[in-house]
Amino acid sequence: MSKPKGSEQQAPHVPVLLAEVLEALQPLEGARILDGTFGAGGYSRALLEAGASVVALDRDPSVLPHAEALGAEFASRFKFVAGTFSNLDQLSDGPVDGVVLDIGVSSMQLDQAERGFSFMQEGPLDMRMSSEGESAADLVNGLEEADLANLLFAFGEERKSRRIAHSIVAARAAQPISTTTQLARLIEKSVGRKPGDAHPATRSFQALRIAVNGEFDQLVEGLFASERLLTEGGRLAVVTFHSLEDRIVKRFFDPEKGAPTQSRHLPQAVQEASRWTRAGKALKASSAETARNPRSRSATLRSGRRTAAPPRVLSYAGLGVPMSRGAA
Ligand SMILES: C[S@@+](CC[C@H](N)C(=O)[O-])C[C@H]1O[C@@H](n2cnc3c(N)ncnc32)[C@H](O)[C@@H]1O
């Protein structure tokens, strides 16, 4: 049996809100579940141990040893497919009873300095989960100043986005910005740092990571793909780590929340059949979990059950998705 490389030495990813995710998915013996964000396989393992069959996806090829270890243990009940969850309905072997998405980066990705996700460690300014396509360095060194500022504001809610973009453009004229700590120091110099506050580069790093990995597009497409794939009564559980993502999930489950207030001069909109029941309520980690695993502090779980209503056509309308990078 192949062992996950380095998993013994490196702190493994601790699954967040695991008990709550299992409660939401109810993985009965024989249930078919799709885990769209395999990571170190914490959710997949718990689902398999509960008797379900699991198809797991991840866009990061470095998770393969973890997948091989689960494959050796659970044989025909587990299958791993390398790919993104935006097209999970095409990567699944057929309809499923449950889908789980645990959005964002894993502890392994954050802890590997050479992946470039963390401003705390010196590494190349990369941030690509799949190691393909444009890197964070490409954006930081290539975007126009106004586009860079818009990106930092839209994806990181960085209020000092213009000042930061201006400093980046001035600095890169002398020399390309190629490392995480180089960018973090530049941002700190540009906007200052108050004692007790989060590092001033936190929001910019979030924004760049979201842009590099197309995370909002992935989320929206993954939610609609789940709507197409799940059987009637099937369950979708989504764990997010910041308010921009959570807003998208909340409005997806309950489109009324994102709908503009109706003008009384317009005819009443036809009430559409709901695609989801028991949906929308936000669950947070208990104080015991946050004490054990500080990463769980910012996690929110929302879940819902699929009705028999036909799936919707994918639409960004009303979901509150910050502008796409193309428009930045
Ligand atoms: C927070 S971790 C998941 C941890 C997992 N639940 C566990 O218990 O080990 C997120 C994982 O999802 C993967 N990921 C993020 N976005 C993805 C996408 N759009 N498609 C497929 N995998 C994605 C990342 O590469 C990462 O391995």
CSV table of C-alpha atoms and ligand atoms in Angstrom, one decimal:
chain,number,residue,atom,x,y,z
A,1,MET,CA,0.0,0.0,0.0
A,2,SER,CA,1.5,3.4,-0.9
A,3,LYS,CA,1.6,5.8,2.0
A,4,PRO,CA,0.8,9.5,1.6
A,5,LYS,CA,4.2,11.1,1.0
A,6,GLY,CA,5.3,13.1,4.0
A,7,SER,CA,2.0,12.8,5.7
A,8,GLU,CA,3.6,11.5,8.9
A,9,GLN,CA,6.1,14.4,9.1
A,10,GLN,CA,3.8,17.2,7.9
A,11,ALA,CA,0.7,18.2,9.9
A,12,PRO,CA,-2.1,16.6,7.9
A,13,HIS,CA,-5.2,18.6,7.0
A,14,VAL,CA,-7.7,18.3,9.9
A,15,PRO,CA,-11.2,18.1,8.4
A,16,VAL,CA,-13.4,21.0,9.5
A,17,LEU,CA,-17.0,20.6,10.7
A,18,LEU,CA,-16.8,16.9,10.0
A,19,ALA,CA,-19.6,15.8,12.4
A,20,GLU,CA,-21.9,18.5,11.0
A,21,VAL,CA,-21.1,17.5,7.4
A,22,LEU,CA,-21.9,13.9,8.1
A,23,GLU,CA,-25.1,14.9,9.8
A,24,ALA,CA,-26.1,17.0,6.7
A,25,LEU,CA,-25.2,14.2,4.2
A,26,GLN,CA,-26.6,11.2,6.2
A,27,PRO,CA,-24.3,8.7,4.4
A,28,LEU,CA,-26.3,5.5,4.8
A,29,GLU,CA,-24.9,2.1,3.9
A,30,GLY,CA,-24.7,1.9,0.1
A,31,ALA,CA,-25.3,5.7,-0.5
A,32,ARG,CA,-23.3,7.2,-3.4
A,33,ILE,CA,-21.5,10.4,-2.5
A,34,LEU,CA,-19.3,12.8,-4.5
A,35,ASP,CA,-16.5,14.5,-2.5
A,36,GLY,CA,-15.6,17.5,-4.8
A,37,THR,CA,-12.6,18.6,-2.7
A,38,PHE,CA,-10.7,15.5,-1.6
A,39,GLY,CA,-7.6,17.2,0.0
A,40,ALA,CA,-6.2,14.7,2.5
A,41,GLY,CA,-9.4,12.7,2.3
A,42,GLY,CA,-10.8,13.4,5.8
A,43,TYR,CA,-14.4,13.6,4.6
A,44,SER,CA,-14.0,10.8,2.1
A,45,ARG,CA,-12.6,8.5,4.8
A,46,ALA,CA,-15.5,9.2,7.2
A,47,LEU,CA,-18.1,8.7,4.4
A,48,LEU,CA,-16.5,5.4,3.5
A,49,GLU,CA,-16.3,4.3,7.1
A,50,ALA,CA,-20.1,5.0,7.3
A,51,GLY,CA,-20.7,2.5,4.5
A,52,ALA,CA,-21.1,4.9,1.5
A,53,SER,CA,-19.4,4.7,-1.9
A,54,VAL,CA,-17.3,7.7,-2.8
A,55,VAL,CA,-16.1,9.3,-6.0
A,56,ALA,CA,-13.6,12.0,-5.0
A,57,LEU,CA,-12.2,14.9,-7.1
A,58,ASP,CA,-9.3,17.3,-6.6
A,59,ARG,CA,-7.6,19.6,-9.0
A,60,ASP,CA,-4.3,19.4,-7.1
A,61,PRO,CA,-2.3,16.4,-8.3
A,62,SER,CA,-0.2,16.3,-5.1
A,63,VAL,CA,-3.2,14.7,-3.2
A,64,LEU,CA,-2.7,11.5,-5.3
A,65,PRO,CA,-0.8,9.5,-2.6
A,66,HIS,CA,-3.7,10.2,-0.1
A,67,ALA,CA,-6.2,8.9,-2.7
A,68,GLU,CA,-4.1,5.8,-3.4
A,69,ALA,CA,-4.0,5.0,0.3
A,70,LEU,CA,-7.9,5.2,0.5
A,71,GLY,CA,-8.2,3.2,-2.7
A,72,ALA,CA,-6.1,0.4,-1.2
A,73,GLU,CA,-8.2,0.3,1.9
A,74,PHE,CA,-11.7,0.6,0.4
A,75,ALA,CA,-11.2,-1.0,-3.0
A,76,SER,CA,-14.3,-0.8,-5.2
A,77,ARG,CA,-16.2,1.6,-3.0
A,78,PHE,CA,-13.7,4.4,-3.7
A,79,LYS,CA,-12.6,6.1,-6.8
A,80,PHE,CA,-10.4,9.2,-7.3
A,81,VAL,CA,-10.7,11.4,-10.4
A,82,ALA,CA,-8.3,14.3,-11.0
A,83,GLY,CA,-10.3,17.3,-12.1
A,84,THR,CA,-12.3,20.4,-11.0
A,85,PHE,CA,-15.7,20.3,-9.3
A,86,SER,CA,-17.1,22.9,-11.7
A,87,ASN,CA,-17.9,19.9,-14.0
A,88,LEU,CA,-18.5,17.3,-11.3
A,89,ASP,CA,-21.7,16.0,-13.0
A,90,GLN,CA,-19.5,15.0,-15.9
A,91,LEU,CA,-16.8,13.4,-13.8
A,92,SER,CA,-19.2,11.3,-11.6
A,93,ASP,CA,-20.2,7.8,-12.7
A,94,GLY,CA,-23.9,8.7,-12.6
A,95,PRO,CA,-26.4,10.3,-10.2
A,96,VAL,CA,-25.5,10.6,-6.5
A,97,ASP,CA,-27.2,10.8,-3.2
A,98,GLY,CA,-24.8,13.4,-1.8
A,99,VAL,CA,-22.3,16.0,-2.8
A,100,VAL,CA,-19.8,17.7,-0.4
A,101,LEU,CA,-17.6,20.7,-1.2
A,102,ASP,CA,-15.0,22.0,1.2
A,103,ILE,CA,-13.9,25.2,-0.5
A,104,GLY,CA,-10.5,26.7,-0.4
A,105,VAL,CA,-7.0,25.6,0.3
A,106,SER,CA,-5.8,22.7,2.4
A,107,SER,CA,-3.3,22.9,5.3
A,108,MET,CA,-0.9,20.9,3.0
A,109,GLN,CA,-1.1,23.6,0.3
A,110,LEU,CA,-0.7,26.4,2.9
A,111,ASP,CA,2.2,24.7,4.6
A,112,GLN,CA,4.3,24.0,1.5
A,113,ALA,CA,6.3,27.3,1.0
A,114,GLU,CA,7.0,26.4,-2.6
A,115,ARG,CA,3.3,26.5,-3.5
A,116,GLY,CA,3.3,30.3,-2.7
A,117,PHE,CA,0.0,30.5,-0.9
A,118,SER,CA,1.3,31.9,2.4
A,119,PHE,CA,2.9,35.3,3.0
A,120,MET,CA,4.4,33.9,6.2
A,121,GLN,CA,6.9,31.7,4.3
A,122,GLU,CA,9.4,32.6,1.5
A,123,GLY,CA,8.3,31.0,-1.7
A,124,PRO,CA,7.6,31.7,-5.4
A,125,LEU,CA,4.5,33.8,-6.0
A,126,ASP,CA,2.5,30.9,-7.5
A,127,MET,CA,-0.8,30.0,-5.8
A,128,ARG,CA,-2.0,27.6,-8.6
A,129,MET,CA,-3.8,24.6,-7.0
A,130,SER,CA,-3.4,22.6,-10.2
A,131,SER,CA,0.1,24.0,-11.0
A,132,GLU,CA,-1.3,25.0,-14.5
A,133,GLY,CA,-2.2,28.4,-16.0
A,134,GLU,CA,-1.4,31.9,-14.9
A,135,SER,CA,0.4,32.3,-11.5
A,136,ALA,CA,0.0,35.0,-8.9
A,137,ALA,CA,3.3,36.5,-10.2
A,138,ASP,CA,1.9,36.7,-13.7
A,139,LEU,CA,-1.1,38.8,-12.4
A,140,VAL,CA,1.0,41.0,-10.1
A,141,ASN,CA,3.6,41.7,-12.8
A,142,GLY,CA,1.3,41.8,-15.8
A,143,LEU,CA,-2.1,43.6,-14.9
A,144,GLU,CA,-2.7,47.3,-15.4
A,145,GLU,CA,-2.7,49.3,-12.2
A,146,ALA,CA,-6.5,49.9,-12.3
A,147,ASP,CA,-7.2,46.2,-13.0
A,148,LEU,CA,-5.0,45.1,-10.2
A,149,ALA,CA,-6.7,47.5,-7.8
A,150,ASN,CA,-10.2,46.3,-8.9
A,151,LEU,CA,-9.1,42.7,-8.4
A,152,LEU,CA,-7.8,43.3,-4.8
A,153,PHE,CA,-11.0,45.2,-3.9
A,154,ALA,CA,-13.5,42.8,-5.5
A,155,PHE,CA,-11.9,39.5,-4.4
A,156,GLY,CA,-10.2,40.6,-1.2
A,157,GLU,CA,-12.5,43.4,0.0
A,158,GLU,CA,-9.2,45.4,0.4
A,159,ARG,CA,-10.1,49.0,1.0
A,160,LYS,CA,-6.6,50.2,0.4
A,161,SER,CA,-6.5,48.4,-3.0
A,162,ARG,CA,-5.5,51.5,-5.0
A,163,ARG,CA,-2.6,52.4,-2.8
A,164,ILE,CA,-1.4,48.8,-2.9
A,165,ALA,CA,-1.7,48.5,-6.6
A,166,HIS,CA,0.2,51.8,-7.1
A,167,SER,CA,3.1,50.5,-4.9
A,168,ILE,CA,3.2,47.2,-6.8
A,169,VAL,CA,3.3,48.9,-10.2
A,170,ALA,CA,6.1,51.3,-9.0
A,171,ALA,CA,8.1,48.4,-7.5
A,172,ARG,CA,7.8,46.1,-10.5
A,173,ALA,CA,9.1,48.8,-12.8
A,174,ALA,CA,12.5,48.3,-11.1
A,175,GLN,CA,12.3,44.5,-10.8
A,176,PRO,CA,9.6,41.9,-11.2
A,177,ILE,CA,7.9,40.8,-7.9
A,178,SER,CA,8.6,37.1,-7.7
A,179,THR,CA,8.3,35.9,-4.1
A,180,THR,CA,5.6,35.8,-1.4
A,181,THR,CA,7.6,37.7,1.2
A,182,GLN,CA,8.7,40.3,-1.4
A,183,LEU,CA,5.0,41.1,-2.0
A,184,ALA,CA,4.0,40.9,1.7
A,185,ARG,CA,6.8,43.4,2.6
A,186,LEU,CA,5.9,45.7,-0.2
A,187,ILE,CA,2.2,45.8,0.9
A,188,GLU,CA,3.2,46.3,4.6
A,189,LYS,CA,5.4,49.2,3.6
A,190,SER,CA,2.7,50.7,1.4
A,191,VAL,CA,-0.2,50.6,4.0
A,192,GLY,CA,1.5,50.2,7.3
A,193,ARG,CA,0.7,47.7,10.1
A,194,LYS,CA,-1.2,48.3,13.3
A,195,PRO,CA,-0.3,46.1,16.3
A,196,GLY,CA,-3.0,43.5,16.9
A,197,ASP,CA,-4.4,43.7,13.4
A,198,ALA,CA,-4.2,40.9,10.8
A,199,HIS,CA,-1.1,41.1,8.5
A,200,PRO,CA,-1.9,43.9,5.9
A,201,ALA,CA,-1.2,41.4,3.0
A,202,THR,CA,-4.0,39.0,4.2
A,203,ARG,CA,-6.7,40.4,1.9
A,204,SER,CA,-4.4,40.8,-1.1
A,205,PHE,CA,-3.2,37.2,-0.9
A,206,GLN,CA,-6.8,36.0,-0.7
A,207,ALA,CA,-7.8,38.1,-3.7
A,208,LEU,CA,-4.9,36.8,-5.8
A,209,ARG,CA,-5.6,33.2,-4.8
A,210,ILE,CA,-9.2,33.5,-5.8
A,211,ALA,CA,-8.3,35.1,-9.1
A,212,VAL,CA,-5.5,32.6,-10.0
A,213,ASN,CA,-7.8,29.6,-9.3
A,214,GLY,CA,-11.0,31.1,-10.7
A,215,GLU,CA,-12.6,30.2,-7.3
A,216,PHE,CA,-15.9,32.0,-7.6
A,217,ASP,CA,-16.6,30.6,-11.1
A,218,GLN,CA,-15.7,27.2,-9.8
A,219,LEU,CA,-18.1,27.6,-6.9
A,220,VAL,CA,-21.0,28.8,-9.0
A,221,GLU,CA,-20.5,26.1,-11.6
A,222,GLY,CA,-20.0,23.4,-9.0
A,223,LEU,CA,-23.3,24.4,-7.2
A,224,PHE,CA,-25.3,24.2,-10.4
A,225,ALA,CA,-23.6,20.9,-11.4
A,226,SER,CA,-24.6,19.5,-8.1
A,227,GLU,CA,-28.2,20.6,-8.7
A,228,ARG,CA,-28.1,18.6,-12.0
A,229,LEU,CA,-26.4,15.5,-10.5
A,230,LEU,CA,-28.2,14.9,-7.3
A,231,THR,CA,-31.2,12.5,-7.1
A,232,GLU,CA,-34.5,13.7,-5.6
A,233,GLY,CA,-33.9,13.9,-1.8
A,234,GLY,CA,-30.1,14.0,-2.4
A,235,ARG,CA,-28.1,16.2,-0.1
A,236,LEU,CA,-25.6,19.0,-0.8
A,237,ALA,CA,-23.2,20.3,1.9
A,238,VAL,CA,-20.9,23.2,1.3
A,239,VAL,CA,-18.2,24.5,3.7
A,240,THR,CA,-16.9,28.0,2.9
A,241,PHE,CA,-14.2,30.1,4.6
A,242,HIS,CA,-15.1,33.8,3.9
A,243,SER,CA,-18.2,35.9,3.6
A,244,LEU,CA,-18.0,36.4,-0.2
A,245,GLU,CA,-18.2,32.6,-0.8
A,246,ASP,CA,-20.9,32.1,1.9
A,247,ARG,CA,-23.1,34.8,0.3
A,248,ILE,CA,-23.0,32.9,-3.0
A,249,VAL,CA,-24.0,29.6,-1.4
A,250,LYS,CA,-26.7,31.2,0.7
A,251,ARG,CA,-28.3,32.9,-2.4
A,252,PHE,CA,-27.9,29.7,-4.5
A,253,PHE,CA,-30.0,27.8,-2.0
A,254,ASP,CA,-32.5,30.6,-1.5
A,255,PRO,CA,-32.7,32.7,-4.7
A,256,GLU,CA,-35.3,35.0,-3.0
A,257,LYS,CA,-32.5,36.3,-0.8
A,258,GLY,CA,-30.6,37.8,-3.7
A,259,ALA,CA,-33.6,38.9,-5.7
A,260,PRO,CA,-34.1,42.7,-6.1
A,261,THR,CA,-37.2,44.1,-4.3
A,262,GLN,CA,-40.1,43.9,-6.8
A,263,SER,CA,-41.5,47.2,-8.0
A,264,ARG,CA,-45.2,47.4,-7.3
A,265,HIS,CA,-45.7,48.8,-10.8
A,266,LEU,CA,-44.5,45.5,-12.4
A,267,PRO,CA,-46.5,42.4,-12.7
A,268,GLN,CA,-45.8,39.8,-9.9
A,269,ALA,CA,-43.0,37.4,-10.9
A,270,VAL,CA,-44.2,33.9,-11.3
A,271,GLN,CA,-43.2,31.9,-8.3
A,272,GLU,CA,-40.8,29.2,-9.4
A,273,ALA,CA,-40.7,25.7,-7.9
A,274,SER,CA,-38.0,25.4,-5.3
A,275,ARG,CA,-35.0,23.2,-6.1
A,276,TRP,CA,-33.9,22.8,-2.5
A,277,THR,CA,-35.6,22.1,0.9
A,278,ARG,CA,-34.3,22.5,4.4
A,279,ALA,CA,-31.7,24.7,2.9
A,280,GLY,CA,-29.8,27.7,3.9
A,281,LYS,CA,-29.2,27.6,7.6
A,282,ALA,CA,-25.6,28.5,8.4
A,283,LEU,CA,-23.7,26.3,10.9
A,284,LYS,CA,-20.4,27.3,12.6
A,285,ALA,CA,-17.8,25.3,14.4
A,286,SER,CA,-18.3,24.7,18.2
A,287,SER,CA,-16.0,26.4,20.6
A,288,ALA,CA,-14.5,22.9,21.3
A,289,GLU,CA,-13.6,22.6,17.6
A,290,THR,CA,-12.2,26.1,17.2
A,291,ALA,CA,-10.0,25.5,20.3
A,292,ARG,CA,-8.7,22.3,18.7
A,293,ASN,CA,-8.4,23.6,15.2
A,294,PRO,CA,-8.2,27.4,14.8
A,295,ARG,CA,-8.7,27.0,11.0
A,296,SER,CA,-12.4,26.1,11.7
A,297,ARG,CA,-13.1,29.5,13.2
A,298,SER,CA,-14.0,31.1,9.8
A,299,ALA,CA,-15.8,28.0,8.4
A,300,THR,CA,-19.5,28.1,7.6
A,301,LEU,CA,-21.6,25.0,6.5
A,302,ARG,CA,-24.7,25.3,4.5
A,303,SER,CA,-26.7,22.3,3.2
A,304,GLY,CA,-29.9,21.5,1.5
A,305,ARG,CA,-31.9,18.6,0.0
A,306,ARG,CA,-32.8,18.4,-3.7
A,307,THR,CA,-36.5,18.5,-4.7
A,308,ALA,CA,-37.9,16.9,-7.8
A,309,ALA,CA,-38.0,20.3,-9.6
A,310,PRO,CA,-35.9,20.3,-12.8
A,311,PRO,CA,-32.4,21.9,-12.5
A,312,ARG,CA,-32.0,25.5,-13.3
A,313,VAL,CA,-29.9,26.8,-16.2
A,314,LEU,CA,-26.6,28.2,-14.8
A,315,SER,CA,-26.9,31.9,-14.0
A,316,TYR,CA,-24.8,34.3,-12.0
A,317,ALA,CA,-27.8,36.7,-11.5
A,318,GLY,CA,-28.6,37.4,-7.9
A,319,LEU,CA,-25.7,35.4,-6.4
A,320,GLY,CA,-23.7,38.4,-5.5
A,321,VAL,CA,-20.5,37.2,-7.3
A,322,PRO,CA,-17.9,39.9,-7.4
A,323,MET,CA,-16.9,40.9,-10.9
A,324,SER,CA,-15.2,38.2,-12.9
A,325,ARG,CA,-11.5,38.8,-13.6
A,326,GLY,CA,-12.1,39.3,-17.2
A,327,ALA,CA,-14.1,42.4,-16.3
A,328,ALA,CA,-11.5,43.6,-13.8
B,1,LIG,C1,-10.0,22.5,2.3
B,1,LIG,S1,-9.3,21.3,1.3
B,1,LIG,C2,-10.3,19.9,1.5
B,1,LIG,C3,-10.0,19.0,2.7
B,1,LIG,C4,-10.8,17.7,2.8
B,1,LIG,N1,-12.2,18.0,3.0
B,1,LIG,C5,-10.2,16.9,3.9
B,1,LIG,O1,-11.0,16.5,4.8
B,1,LIG,O2,-9.1,16.5,3.8
B,1,LIG,C6,-9.7,21.8,-0.3
B,1,LIG,C7,-9.2,20.9,-1.4
B,1,LIG,O3,-10.0,21.2,-2.6
B,1,LIG,C8,-9.2,21.3,-3.7
B,1,LIG,N2,-9.9,22.2,-4.6
B,1,LIG,C9,-10.1,23.5,-4.5
B,1,LIG,N3,-10.8,24.0,-5.5
B,1,LIG,C10,-11.1,22.9,-6.3
B,1,LIG,C11,-11.8,22.8,-7.5
B,1,LIG,N4,-12.4,23.8,-8.1
B,1,LIG,N5,-12.0,21.6,-8.0
B,1,LIG,C12,-11.4,20.5,-7.4
B,1,LIG,N6,-10.7,20.6,-6.3
B,1,LIG,C13,-10.5,21.8,-5.7
B,1,LIG,C14,-7.9,21.8,-3.2
B,1,LIG,O4,-6.8,21.5,-4.1
B,1,LIG,C15,-7.8,21.2,-1.8
B,1,LIG,O5,-7.0,20.0,-1.9
